[in-house]
C-alpha cells in the first residue's frame, strides 16, 4: 500500500501482540453454545415437568398475554446469549424475576427441574460476564499495540449507515404481531359481548369423542339439548362431570374453554420475537457505527484476505505474509462517499475488455476454479475486540489504482481452529485442504495395509439417523395402511443407506488399490484408475477415469468437528488417500486379507428395519 494511504505513525500489528490478543479471547467453557444447550435443556425439562393448570369455569383458558410475554423474553434471551451478551444479561434478569414472582423461590429449589434451570442461568451469567471481561482485556491490548496514534475515519466510512434493513424488518414483523394481537382481542371481545347476553347453563358430560380429523370433542347435555364442543384438553372434562355452558340460540360455548385464539397468539409470539430481535440488532448496529464516528480511532497495519467461499474478511498480522495464523474475522461491506463525481459512473474506452475479464472471473467462481484471494496490506481503524466493529482501508486487487473503504457489518470474532479454540489453522477456506507435501511429511511407508474406518462423529450421525428411521417407521405405521406409507417407501432406502454408511464405512489401502466398503457392497478400486480423492459435503469421493466416482456419504459431520476444535476424521482420511495416490512410495507393500476389506451392513439393517416394522404393527 502506498505511504500516502497509511496515516503517519501507524504501528504494525505483529504476531507477538496478536498472540496475546488471541490468548485474551473468551475461554472454551464460555462459548455461547454450552450456555444455550444448558438453558434449552433446563427450560424443556421445566416445561415437561410443570403441571398444566386445568381449564375450569372459575379459571377459564383464554389468552395468557403475561405468559406469552415471558415466553417471548425467554426466546429472545436465548438468541441474545449468542449475539449480544449485555442484552442477554438483561433478559436473564427478567426471566429470573418472573420465575421468582410466579412461585415461591424457596420451594422451587426442591424441584429438580427448577434447580437445573437456576444452575443453567448461573452458568450462563458467568459465561456472559467472562465474555464481556475478555472483550475489555482485548481492547486494552489493542490500544497498547496501536500506541498513541489516532486518526479519524475515512470520509466514506463516516457516511456509512448501519441498521436500516433491520429496522425495516423489525417494523414489518412488529406490525404483524400487532395485527395478531388485535385479531386475538377481537375474538375475546366477541365472546365476552355475546356471553354477556347469553343463558348460563350447567350441563353433564356424556361422552368424549374424536372426529375424522382426530380433534377431541366433548359431548354435553345442557338445557335439554346436546352440545358438541371442540376441546384442547379432554382430560379436564371427565364423563359424567359437570360443566358450565353459555348458550344464545344455536350458539353455545364452554365457559372453561370460551374461545380459541391459539393461531393468533402464535402469530403474535413469532412476530414479536423476530421483530424485537431485528430491532435490537438495528439499534446495536447503529450505536456501534456512531461510536466509530465520534472521534479519532487507533489504527493498525495488518493483512487481510476475503474468505474463498464464506465471504468473511480475515485479518492477519502484518508480519504473517503467508497467512498462516488468522487473528479475527467479520463480514464487511463497501462504503462510498455520498457526493460522487459524475465521472465515477462513466465507463472507459476499455470497458468492453473489462467486462469480458469480469465475466471470466465470475465463471471461474461458479466452477470453483478461481484461485484463493491474495493477502493484501490494509489499515485497520477501531479497537477490534470480541463483539466490536471496525473499518479497514485496502486495495481490492493488485491492479487497482485506488483503495477501497470497507465497514464491518457483523461483530468481530476471534479466529481459531474450533468452537472457541485458538491455534494455527487455515480458516479462510470453508473446506481447507492441506498440501500433499504437508500430508505426506506426516506419513511413513508401511508394509501392511492401511485402514480408515468410521469414527466417533460418523457413528453419532449414524445413530441419530437410525433413531429418525425408527421414529419414521413408527409414525408411518401407527395409523395402519394409509398414504403415509408412500413416504416410508421413498425415504427408507435413503435412510438405510445413510445409516449403514455412517456407522461402518471403511477404506483399506493395499499394494494394488483401495477396498471401499459402503452400505451394500465392497468395491475394488485399483490405483491406476483413480483420478482424485476429495472430501465434499461430508462425504469421501474417489474419482475414477472409466466411470462414475465411488462415494461414501455421510462420513461424519465436519462442520461440528471443526467447531469443537478437532480435525475432521473424514477430511484427514481423504487427504491421506490423496497423498498415497500422488506419492506411490508411501503405498503399502502387501495385499489386504479378506478380514480387513470390511463388510457392508446394509442388508442386515434392512432385516432389522423389517423386524422393527413388524413389532410396531404388533404393538399398536
Coordinates of C-alpha atoms in Angstrom, one line a residue:
X1 CA 0.0 0.0 0.0
X2 CA 1.4 3.4 -0.9
X3 CA 2.6 5.5 2.1
X4 CA 0.0 8.2 1.2
X5 CA -2.8 5.9 2.3
X6 CA -1.1 4.9 5.6
X7 CA -1.5 7.5 8.4
X8 CA 1.8 8.7 9.8
X9 CA 3.0 6.7 12.8
X10 CA 0.6 3.8 12.2
X11 CA 2.0 0.7 14.1
X12 CA 2.1 -2.8 12.7
X13 CA 0.0 -5.4 14.5
X14 CA 2.7 -8.1 14.8
X15 CA 2.4 -11.7 15.7
X16 CA 3.5 -11.4 19.4
X17 CA 0.8 -8.7 20.0
X18 CA -1.7 -10.7 18.0
X19 CA -0.9 -13.8 20.0
X20 CA -1.6 -12.0 23.3
X21 CA -4.9 -10.7 21.8
X22 CA -5.9 -14.2 20.9
X23 CA -4.9 -15.6 24.3
X24 CA -7.2 -13.0 25.9
X25 CA -10.2 -14.3 23.9
X26 CA -13.1 -15.9 25.9
X27 CA -12.3 -19.4 27.2
X28 CA -13.8 -22.6 25.8
X29 CA -16.3 -23.0 28.6
X30 CA -17.7 -19.6 28.0
X31 CA -18.7 -20.2 24.4
X32 CA -22.4 -19.4 24.0
X33 CA -23.2 -22.9 22.6
X34 CA -22.7 -24.5 26.0
X35 CA -24.9 -21.9 27.7
X36 CA -27.6 -22.3 25.1
X37 CA -27.6 -26.1 25.5
X38 CA -27.9 -25.9 29.2
X39 CA -30.7 -23.3 29.1
X40 CA -32.7 -25.1 26.4
X41 CA -32.3 -28.4 28.3
X42 CA -33.4 -27.0 31.6
X43 CA -36.3 -25.0 30.1
X44 CA -37.5 -28.0 28.2
X45 CA -37.3 -30.1 31.4
X46 CA -39.2 -27.5 33.4
X47 CA -42.0 -27.2 30.8
X48 CA -42.3 -31.0 30.6
X49 CA -42.3 -31.4 34.4
X50 CA -44.6 -28.4 35.2
X51 CA -48.3 -29.4 35.8
X52 CA -50.8 -27.9 33.4
X53 CA -53.5 -25.9 35.2
X54 CA -56.9 -27.4 34.3
X55 CA -59.5 -25.2 32.5
X56 CA -62.4 -24.5 34.8
X57 CA -65.3 -22.1 34.9
X58 CA -63.5 -20.2 37.7
X59 CA -60.2 -20.0 35.7
X60 CA -61.1 -20.3 32.0
X61 CA -58.4 -21.0 29.4
X62 CA -58.2 -17.8 27.4
X63 CA -55.3 -15.7 26.1
X64 CA -52.4 -15.6 28.5
X65 CA -50.6 -12.5 27.5
X66 CA -48.3 -12.3 30.5
X67 CA -47.2 -15.9 29.9
X68 CA -46.7 -15.2 26.2
X69 CA -44.6 -12.2 27.2
X70 CA -42.3 -14.3 29.4
X71 CA -42.0 -16.9 26.7
X72 CA -41.0 -14.2 24.2
X73 CA -38.4 -12.8 26.6
X74 CA -37.0 -16.3 27.1
X75 CA -36.7 -16.9 23.4
X76 CA -35.1 -13.5 22.9
X77 CA -32.7 -14.2 25.7
X78 CA -31.6 -17.5 24.1
X79 CA -30.8 -15.5 20.9
X80 CA -29.1 -12.7 22.7
X81 CA -26.9 -15.2 24.6
X82 CA -25.3 -16.0 21.2
X83 CA -25.3 -12.5 19.8
X84 CA -25.4 -9.7 22.4
X85 CA -24.2 -10.5 25.9
X86 CA -25.4 -7.3 27.5
X87 CA -29.0 -7.8 26.4
X88 CA -28.7 -11.4 27.4
X89 CA -27.9 -10.4 30.9
X90 CA -31.0 -8.1 31.0
X91 CA -33.2 -10.8 29.5
X92 CA -31.9 -13.3 32.1
X93 CA -32.7 -10.8 34.9
X94 CA -36.3 -10.5 33.6
X95 CA -36.7 -14.3 33.3
X96 CA -35.4 -14.9 36.8
X97 CA -37.6 -12.2 38.2
X98 CA -40.6 -13.8 36.5
X99 CA -39.5 -17.2 37.8
X100 CA -39.4 -15.8 41.4
X101 CA -42.7 -13.9 41.1
X102 CA -44.6 -16.9 39.6
X103 CA -43.9 -19.2 42.5
X104 CA -42.1 -19.5 45.9
X105 CA -38.4 -19.5 45.1
X106 CA -37.6 -21.4 48.2
X107 CA -40.0 -24.2 47.5
X108 CA -38.9 -24.2 43.8
X109 CA -35.4 -25.1 44.9
X110 CA -36.7 -28.5 45.9
X111 CA -37.8 -29.3 42.3
X112 CA -35.0 -30.8 40.3
X113 CA -36.2 -29.1 37.1
X114 CA -36.2 -25.7 38.8
X115 CA -32.8 -26.3 40.4
X116 CA -31.4 -27.2 37.0
X117 CA -32.8 -24.0 35.4
X118 CA -31.2 -21.9 38.2
X119 CA -27.9 -23.7 37.7
X120 CA -28.0 -23.2 33.9
X121 CA -28.9 -19.5 34.4
X122 CA -25.9 -19.1 36.8
X123 CA -23.6 -20.8 34.3
X124 CA -24.9 -18.6 31.5
X125 CA -24.4 -15.5 33.6
X126 CA -20.8 -16.4 34.4
X127 CA -20.1 -17.0 30.8
X128 CA -21.6 -13.7 29.7
X129 CA -19.6 -11.8 32.3
X130 CA -16.5 -13.6 31.3
X131 CA -17.0 -12.7 27.6
X132 CA -17.5 -9.0 28.4
X133 CA -14.4 -9.0 30.6
X134 CA -12.4 -10.8 27.9
X135 CA -13.5 -8.1 25.4
X136 CA -12.2 -5.5 27.8
X137 CA -8.9 -7.2 28.0
X138 CA -8.6 -7.4 24.2
X139 CA -9.4 -3.6 24.0
X140 CA -6.6 -2.8 26.3
X141 CA -4.1 -5.0 24.3
X142 CA -5.1 -3.4 21.0
X143 CA -4.7 0.1 22.5
X144 CA -1.2 -0.9 23.7
X145 CA -0.2 -2.3 20.3
X146 CA -1.5 0.7 18.4
X147 CA 0.3 3.2 20.6
X148 CA -0.7 6.9 20.9
X149 CA -1.5 7.4 17.2
X150 CA -5.2 8.0 16.5
X151 CA -6.9 9.0 13.2
X152 CA -10.4 10.0 12.1
X153 CA -12.3 7.6 9.9
X154 CA -12.0 7.9 6.2
X155 CA -14.7 10.1 4.6
X156 CA -16.6 7.2 3.1
X157 CA -16.8 5.3 6.4
X158 CA -18.3 8.4 8.1
X159 CA -21.3 8.3 5.8
X160 CA -21.8 4.5 6.2
X161 CA -25.1 3.7 7.9
X162 CA -26.0 0.5 9.8
X163 CA -29.3 -1.0 10.8
X164 CA -31.7 0.3 8.1
X165 CA -32.6 -3.2 6.8
X166 CA -33.0 -4.4 10.4
X167 CA -35.3 -1.5 11.2
X168 CA -37.5 -2.2 8.2
X169 CA -37.8 -5.9 9.0
X170 CA -38.5 -5.0 12.7
X171 CA -41.3 -2.6 11.7
X172 CA -42.9 -5.2 9.4
X173 CA -42.7 -8.1 12.0
X174 CA -43.9 -5.9 14.9
X175 CA -46.7 -4.8 12.7
X176 CA -47.6 -8.4 12.1
X177 CA -47.5 -9.0 15.8
X178 CA -49.8 -6.0 16.4
X179 CA -52.2 -7.3 13.9
X180 CA -52.3 -10.7 15.5
X181 CA -52.9 -9.2 18.9
X182 CA -55.8 -7.1 17.6
X183 CA -57.4 -10.2 16.0
X184 CA -57.0 -12.2 19.2
X185 CA -58.6 -9.4 21.2
X186 CA -61.5 -9.2 18.7
X187 CA -62.1 -12.9 19.2
X188 CA -62.1 -12.4 23.0
X189 CA -64.2 -9.3 22.9
X190 CA -66.8 -11.0 20.6
X191 CA -67.1 -13.9 23.0
X192 CA -67.5 -11.5 26.0
X193 CA -70.1 -9.5 24.2
X194 CA -72.2 -12.5 23.3
X195 CA -71.7 -14.3 26.6
X196 CA -73.0 -11.2 28.4
X197 CA -76.4 -11.7 26.9
X198 CA -76.4 -15.5 26.8
X199 CA -78.1 -18.0 29.1
X200 CA -75.8 -19.7 31.6
X201 CA -76.5 -23.4 32.0
X202 CA -75.0 -26.3 33.9
X203 CA -74.5 -29.5 31.9
X204 CA -73.3 -33.0 32.2
X205 CA -70.5 -34.6 30.1
X206 CA -72.0 -37.6 28.4
X207 CA -69.1 -38.7 26.1
X208 CA -65.7 -37.8 24.8
X209 CA -65.2 -38.4 21.0
X210 CA -62.8 -37.7 18.2
X211 CA -63.9 -36.6 14.7
X212 CA -62.4 -37.6 11.4
X213 CA -59.5 -35.1 11.8
X214 CA -58.6 -36.5 15.3
X215 CA -60.0 -33.4 17.0
X216 CA -61.2 -34.1 20.5
X217 CA -64.9 -33.5 21.1
X218 CA -66.7 -33.2 24.4
X219 CA -70.4 -34.0 24.3
X220 CA -72.5 -32.1 26.9
X221 CA -76.2 -32.4 27.8
X222 CA -77.4 -29.0 29.0
X223 CA -80.8 -27.3 28.9
X224 CA -82.5 -30.2 27.3
X225 CA -80.1 -30.1 24.3
X226 CA -77.0 -32.0 23.2
X227 CA -74.0 -29.7 22.6
X228 CA -70.7 -30.8 21.0
X229 CA -67.6 -28.7 21.7
X230 CA -64.1 -29.0 20.4
X231 CA -61.5 -29.1 23.2
X232 CA -57.8 -29.0 23.5
X233 CA -57.8 -30.7 26.9
X234 CA -60.3 -33.6 27.0
X235 CA -58.8 -34.7 30.3
X236 CA -60.3 -31.7 32.0
X237 CA -63.8 -32.9 31.2
X238 CA -64.4 -36.5 32.5
X239 CA -67.5 -38.3 31.6
X240 CA -70.5 -37.6 34.0
X241 CA -68.7 -34.5 35.2
X242 CA -70.4 -31.1 35.4
X243 CA -69.5 -28.2 33.2
X244 CA -70.9 -24.7 32.7
X245 CA -72.2 -23.6 29.3
X246 CA -73.3 -20.3 27.8
X247 CA -75.9 -20.6 25.1
X248 CA -77.5 -18.0 22.8
X249 CA -79.8 -19.7 20.3
X250 CA -77.8 -22.0 18.1
X251 CA -74.6 -20.6 19.6
X252 CA -73.0 -22.2 22.6
X253 CA -69.6 -22.3 24.3
X254 CA -67.9 -23.9 27.3
X255 CA -67.2 -21.4 30.0
X256 CA -63.9 -23.2 30.8
X257 CA -62.8 -23.0 27.1
X258 CA -64.6 -20.0 25.8
X259 CA -62.7 -19.4 22.5
X260 CA -59.7 -20.5 20.6
X261 CA -57.2 -17.8 19.6
X262 CA -54.1 -20.1 19.6
X263 CA -53.3 -19.3 15.9
X264 CA -53.3 -15.5 16.6
X265 CA -51.3 -16.0 19.7
X266 CA -48.6 -17.9 17.8
X267 CA -48.5 -15.1 15.2
X268 CA -48.1 -12.6 18.0
X269 CA -45.3 -14.6 19.5
X270 CA -43.4 -15.2 16.3
X271 CA -43.8 -11.6 15.1
X272 CA -42.8 -10.0 18.4
X273 CA -39.8 -12.2 19.0
X274 CA -38.4 -11.8 15.5
X275 CA -39.3 -8.1 15.4
X276 CA -37.7 -7.4 18.7
X277 CA -34.6 -9.3 17.6
X278 CA -34.2 -7.3 14.4
X279 CA -34.9 -4.1 16.3
X280 CA -32.2 -4.8 18.8
X281 CA -29.8 -5.7 16.0
X282 CA -30.6 -2.5 14.3
X283 CA -30.2 -0.3 17.4
X284 CA -26.9 -2.1 18.3
X285 CA -25.5 -1.7 14.8
X286 CA -26.5 2.0 14.6
X287 CA -25.0 2.6 18.1
X288 CA -21.7 0.9 17.2
X289 CA -21.4 2.7 13.9
X290 CA -22.0 6.1 15.6
X291 CA -19.4 5.2 18.3
X292 CA -16.8 4.7 15.5
X293 CA -17.6 8.2 14.1
X294 CA -17.2 10.0 17.4
X295 CA -13.6 10.9 17.2
X296 CA -10.1 9.7 16.2
X297 CA -9.5 6.0 16.4
X298 CA -6.5 3.7 16.9
X299 CA -5.0 2.5 13.6
X300 CA -3.0 -0.7 12.9
X301 CA -1.3 -2.0 9.8
X302 CA -2.5 -5.6 9.1
X303 CA -3.0 -8.0 6.3
X304 CA -6.5 -9.0 5.1
X305 CA -8.0 -11.7 2.9
X306 CA -11.6 -12.5 1.9
X307 CA -12.7 -16.0 2.6
X308 CA -12.7 -18.1 -0.6
X309 CA -16.3 -19.4 0.0
X310 CA -17.8 -17.8 3.0
X311 CA -17.3 -14.1 2.2
X312 CA -15.7 -13.3 5.5
X313 CA -12.9 -10.9 5.9
X314 CA -10.0 -12.5 7.7
X315 CA -7.3 -10.3 9.4
X316 CA -3.7 -11.5 9.8
X317 CA -0.7 -9.9 11.5
X318 CA 1.4 -7.6 9.4
X319 CA 4.4 -10.0 9.8
X320 CA 2.4 -13.1 8.6
X321 CA 2.8 -12.8 4.8
X322 CA 1.8 -16.4 4.2
X323 CA -1.4 -16.0 6.2
X324 CA -0.7 -19.0 8.5
X325 CA -2.4 -17.6 11.6
X326 CA -5.7 -15.6 11.3
X327 CA -6.4 -13.3 14.1
X328 CA -10.0 -12.3 13.7
X329 CA -12.8 -12.3 11.1
X330 CA -16.0 -10.4 10.2
X331 CA -18.3 -9.7 7.3
X332 CA -17.9 -6.3 5.6
X333 CA -19.5 -4.1 3.0
X334 CA -18.0 -1.3 0.9
X335 CA -18.5 2.3 2.0
X336 CA -18.8 5.1 -0.6
X337 CA -18.8 8.8 -0.2
X338 CA -22.3 10.3 -0.8
X339 CA -21.1 13.0 -3.2
X340 CA -19.7 11.1 -6.1
X341 CA -18.4 12.7 -9.2
X342 CA -20.4 12.2 -12.4
X343 CA -17.3 10.6 -14.0
X344 CA -17.4 7.8 -11.4
X345 CA -20.3 6.3 -13.3
X346 CA -18.8 6.7 -16.8
X347 CA -17.2 3.7 -18.5
X348 CA -13.7 4.0 -20.0
X349 CA -12.7 3.1 -23.5
X350 CA -11.6 -0.3 -22.5
X351 CA -15.0 -1.1 -20.8
X352 CA -15.7 -4.0 -23.2
X353 CA -12.5 -5.8 -22.3
X354 CA -13.0 -5.3 -18.6
X355 CA -16.5 -6.8 -18.9
X356 CA -15.1 -9.9 -20.5
X357 CA -12.5 -10.2 -17.8
X358 CA -15.1 -9.8 -15.1
X359 CA -17.3 -12.4 -16.8
X360 CA -14.4 -14.8 -16.9
X361 CA -13.8 -14.3 -13.2
X362 CA -17.5 -15.0 -12.4
X363 CA -17.4 -18.2 -14.5
X364 CA -14.3 -19.3 -12.5
X365 CA -16.0 -18.6 -9.2
X366 CA -19.1 -20.6 -10.3
X367 CA -17.0 -23.5 -11.3
X368 CA -14.9 -23.4 -8.2
X369 CA -11.7 -22.9 -10.2
X370 CA -10.9 -19.4 -9.1
X371 CA -7.6 -19.0 -7.1
X372 CA -7.9 -18.1 -3.4
X373 CA -7.9 -14.3 -2.9
X374 CA -4.4 -12.9 -2.1
X375 CA -3.3 -11.3 1.1
X376 CA -3.5 -7.5 1.0
X377 CA -2.0 -4.8 3.1
X378 CA -4.6 -2.8 5.0
X379 CA -5.0 -0.2 7.6
X380 CA -7.5 -1.2 10.4
X381 CA -9.4 1.6 12.1
X382 CA -11.1 1.0 15.5
X383 CA -10.5 -1.2 18.6
X384 CA -11.0 -4.8 17.5
X385 CA -12.3 -7.0 20.3
X386 CA -14.9 -9.7 20.5
X387 CA -18.2 -8.1 19.6
X388 CA -16.8 -4.8 18.3
X389 CA -17.0 -3.3 14.8
X390 CA -14.1 -1.9 12.7
X391 CA -13.3 -0.2 9.4
X392 CA -10.3 -1.0 7.1
X393 CA -8.8 0.5 4.0
X394 CA -7.1 -1.7 1.4
X395 CA -6.7 -2.3 -2.3
X396 CA -9.3 -4.7 -3.7
X397 CA -6.9 -6.0 -6.3
X398 CA -3.2 -5.6 -7.1
X399 CA -4.2 -3.9 -10.4
X400 CA -6.4 -1.3 -8.6
X401 CA -5.2 2.3 -8.5
X402 CA -7.4 3.5 -5.7
X403 CA -8.0 2.0 -2.3
X404 CA -11.5 1.0 -1.0
X405 CA -13.1 1.5 2.4
X406 CA -15.0 -1.4 3.9
X407 CA -17.0 -1.3 7.2
X408 CA -17.8 -4.4 9.2
X409 CA -21.5 -5.4 9.3
X410 CA -21.1 -8.2 11.8
X411 CA -19.3 -8.2 15.1
X412 CA -15.6 -9.1 15.3
X413 CA -14.9 -12.7 16.2
X414 CA -11.5 -14.2 17.2
X415 CA -10.2 -16.8 14.8
X416 CA -9.3 -20.3 16.0
X417 CA -9.3 -23.9 14.9
X418 CA -12.5 -24.8 16.7
X419 CA -15.6 -23.7 18.5
X420 CA -13.9 -21.3 20.9
X421 CA -10.4 -22.6 20.3
X422 CA -7.2 -20.9 19.1
X423 CA -4.2 -22.0 17.1
X424 CA -2.9 -22.4 13.7
X425 CA -5.4 -23.4 11.1
X426 CA -6.4 -22.1 7.7
X427 CA -9.8 -20.8 8.5
X428 CA -10.0 -18.6 5.5
X429 CA -11.4 -21.5 3.4
X430 CA -14.6 -23.3 4.2
X431 CA -13.1 -26.7 3.3
X432 CA -9.4 -26.4 3.9
X433 CA -7.2 -29.0 2.1
X434 CA -3.6 -29.3 3.2
X435 CA -0.9 -29.5 0.5
X436 CA 0.0 -33.0 -0.5
X437 CA 3.6 -32.5 0.7
X438 CA 2.5 -31.4 4.1
X439 CA 0.3 -34.5 4.5
X440 CA 3.0 -36.8 3.1
X441 CA 5.5 -35.5 5.5
X442 CA 3.4 -36.8 8.4
X443 CA 3.1 -40.3 6.9
X444 CA 5.6 -43.1 6.9
X445 CA 5.8 -46.0 4.5
X446 CA 4.1 -49.2 5.7
X447 CA 4.3 -52.7 4.6
X448 CA 0.9 -53.7 5.9
X449 CA -2.4 -52.3 4.5
X450 CA -3.7 -49.0 5.9
X451 CA -7.3 -48.8 7.1
X452 CA -9.6 -45.9 7.8
X453 CA -13.0 -46.6 9.4
X454 CA -16.0 -44.7 10.7
X455 CA -15.0 -42.6 13.7
X456 CA -17.0 -41.3 16.7
X457 CA -18.7 -38.4 14.9
X458 CA -19.7 -40.5 12.0
X459 CA -21.2 -43.2 14.3
X460 CA -23.0 -40.5 16.2
X461 CA -24.5 -39.3 12.9
X462 CA -25.5 -42.9 12.1
X463 CA -27.1 -43.4 15.4
X464 CA -29.1 -40.2 15.0
X465 CA -30.3 -41.2 11.6
X466 CA -31.1 -44.7 13.0
X467 CA -33.3 -43.0 15.7
X468 CA -35.0 -41.0 13.0
X469 CA -35.5 -44.1 10.9
X470 CA -37.1 -46.0 13.8
X471 CA -39.4 -43.0 14.6
X472 CA -40.4 -42.6 11.0
X473 CA -41.4 -46.3 10.8
X474 CA -43.4 -45.9 14.0
X475 CA -45.1 -42.8 12.7
X476 CA -45.9 -44.2 9.3
X477 CA -47.3 -47.5 10.6
X478 CA -49.1 -46.0 13.7
X479 CA -52.5 -45.5 11.9
X480 CA -52.5 -48.6 9.8
X481 CA -52.4 -48.6 6.0
X482 CA -52.5 -45.1 4.7
X483 CA -50.9 -42.8 2.1
X484 CA -48.1 -42.1 4.7
X485 CA -46.6 -45.4 3.7
X486 CA -45.6 -43.8 0.4
X487 CA -43.2 -41.5 2.4
X488 CA -41.8 -44.6 4.1
X489 CA -41.2 -46.3 0.7
X490 CA -39.5 -43.2 -0.6
X491 CA -37.4 -42.2 2.4
X492 CA -36.5 -45.6 3.9
X493 CA -34.0 -46.7 1.2
X494 CA -32.0 -43.5 1.6
X495 CA -32.1 -43.7 5.4
X496 CA -30.9 -47.3 5.4
X497 CA -28.0 -46.4 3.1
X498 CA -27.0 -43.4 5.1
X499 CA -27.2 -45.2 8.4
X500 CA -25.2 -48.2 7.2
X501 CA -22.6 -45.9 5.7
X502 CA -22.2 -43.6 8.7
X503 CA -21.9 -46.5 11.1
X504 CA -19.5 -48.8 9.3
X505 CA -17.8 -47.2 6.3
X506 CA -14.3 -48.4 5.7
X507 CA -11.5 -47.8 3.2
X508 CA -8.5 -50.1 3.1
X509 CA -5.4 -49.3 1.0
X510 CA -3.1 -52.0 -0.1
X511 CA -0.5 -52.6 -2.7
X512 CA -2.8 -52.7 -5.7
X513 CA -5.5 -50.2 -4.8
X514 CA -8.4 -49.4 -2.4
X515 CA -11.1 -51.6 -0.9
X516 CA -14.1 -49.3 -0.3
X517 CA -16.8 -50.6 2.0
X518 CA -20.2 -48.8 1.7
X519 CA -23.7 -49.7 2.7
X520 CA -24.3 -52.5 0.3
X521 CA -21.0 -53.8 -1.1
X522 CA -17.2 -53.7 -1.1
X523 CA -15.8 -52.2 -4.2
X524 CA -12.2 -52.7 -5.5
X525 CA -10.7 -49.5 -7.0
X526 CA -7.1 -50.1 -8.5
X527 CA -4.6 -47.3 -8.1
X528 CA -4.2 -46.8 -11.8
X529 CA -7.9 -45.9 -12.4
X530 CA -8.1 -43.4 -9.5
X531 CA -8.1 -39.7 -10.7
X532 CA -8.8 -37.9 -7.5
X533 CA -9.7 -38.2 -3.9
X534 CA -11.5 -35.4 -2.0
X535 CA -13.9 -34.6 0.8
X536 CA -17.1 -32.9 -0.1
X537 CA -20.5 -32.4 1.6
X538 CA -19.5 -34.7 4.5
X539 CA -18.6 -37.5 2.0
X540 CA -15.5 -39.0 0.5
X541 CA -15.4 -39.1 -3.3
X542 CA -12.9 -41.3 -5.2
X543 CA -12.8 -40.3 -8.8
X544 CA -12.3 -43.0 -11.5
X545 CA -11.4 -42.5 -15.1
X546 CA -13.5 -45.2 -16.6
X547 CA -16.9 -44.4 -15.0
X548 CA -18.6 -42.5 -12.2
X549 CA -16.9 -41.9 -8.9
X550 CA -17.1 -44.0 -5.8
X551 CA -18.7 -42.1 -2.9
X552 CA -19.2 -42.7 0.8
X553 CA -21.7 -40.4 2.5
X554 CA -22.2 -39.4 5.2
X555 CA -18.8 -40.0 6.8
X556 CA -19.2 -37.6 9.8
X557 CA -20.1 -34.0 10.5
X558 CA -17.1 -31.9 9.5
X559 CA -18.6 -28.6 10.5
X560 CA -19.3 -29.7 14.1
X561 CA -15.9 -31.3 14.4
X562 CA -14.2 -28.1 13.4
X563 CA -16.4 -26.1 15.8
X564 CA -15.3 -28.4 18.6
X565 CA -11.7 -27.8 17.8
X566 CA -11.0 -31.1 16.1
X567 CA -9.6 -32.0 12.7
X568 CA -12.4 -33.8 10.9
X569 CA -11.6 -37.5 10.6
X570 CA -13.1 -37.9 7.1
X571 CA -11.2 -34.9 5.8
X572 CA -7.9 -36.3 7.2
X573 CA -8.8 -39.6 5.6
X574 CA -9.3 -38.0 2.2
X575 CA -6.0 -36.1 2.5
X576 CA -4.0 -39.2 3.4
X577 CA -5.6 -41.2 0.5
X578 CA -4.7 -38.3 -1.9
X579 CA -1.2 -38.4 -0.6
X580 CA -1.0 -42.2 -1.3
X581 CA -2.4 -41.5 -4.8
X582 CA 0.2 -38.9 -5.6
X583 CA 3.1 -40.5 -3.7
X584 CA 3.3 -44.1 -4.7
X585 CA 6.4 -44.7 -2.5
X586 CA 4.0 -44.3 0.6
X587 CA 1.7 -47.1 -0.6
X588 CA 1.6 -50.4 1.4
X589 CA 3.6 -53.3 0.1
X590 CA 1.2 -56.1 0.9
X591 CA -2.3 -57.1 -0.2
X592 CA -5.2 -56.7 2.3
X593 CA -6.5 -60.0 3.6
X594 CA -10.3 -60.6 3.5
X595 CA -10.7 -59.8 7.1
X596 CA -9.5 -56.2 6.6
X597 CA -11.6 -55.5 3.5
X598 CA -14.8 -54.7 5.5
X599 CA -18.3 -56.0 5.4
X600 CA -21.4 -53.9 4.4
X601 CA -24.2 -53.8 6.9
X602 CA -27.0 -52.5 4.7
X603 CA -28.7 -56.0 4.2
X604 CA -28.7 -56.8 8.0
X605 CA -30.1 -53.3 8.6
X606 CA -32.9 -54.0 6.1
X607 CA -33.8 -57.1 8.1
X608 CA -33.6 -55.2 11.4
X609 CA -35.9 -52.4 10.0
X610 CA -38.4 -55.1 8.8
X611 CA -38.5 -56.7 12.2
X612 CA -39.0 -53.3 13.8
X613 CA -41.9 -52.6 11.5
X614 CA -43.5 -55.9 12.4
X615 CA -43.0 -55.2 16.1
X616 CA -44.7 -51.8 15.7
X617 CA -47.7 -53.4 13.9
X618 CA -48.0 -55.9 16.7
X619 CA -47.7 -53.3 19.5
X620 CA -50.3 -50.9 18.0

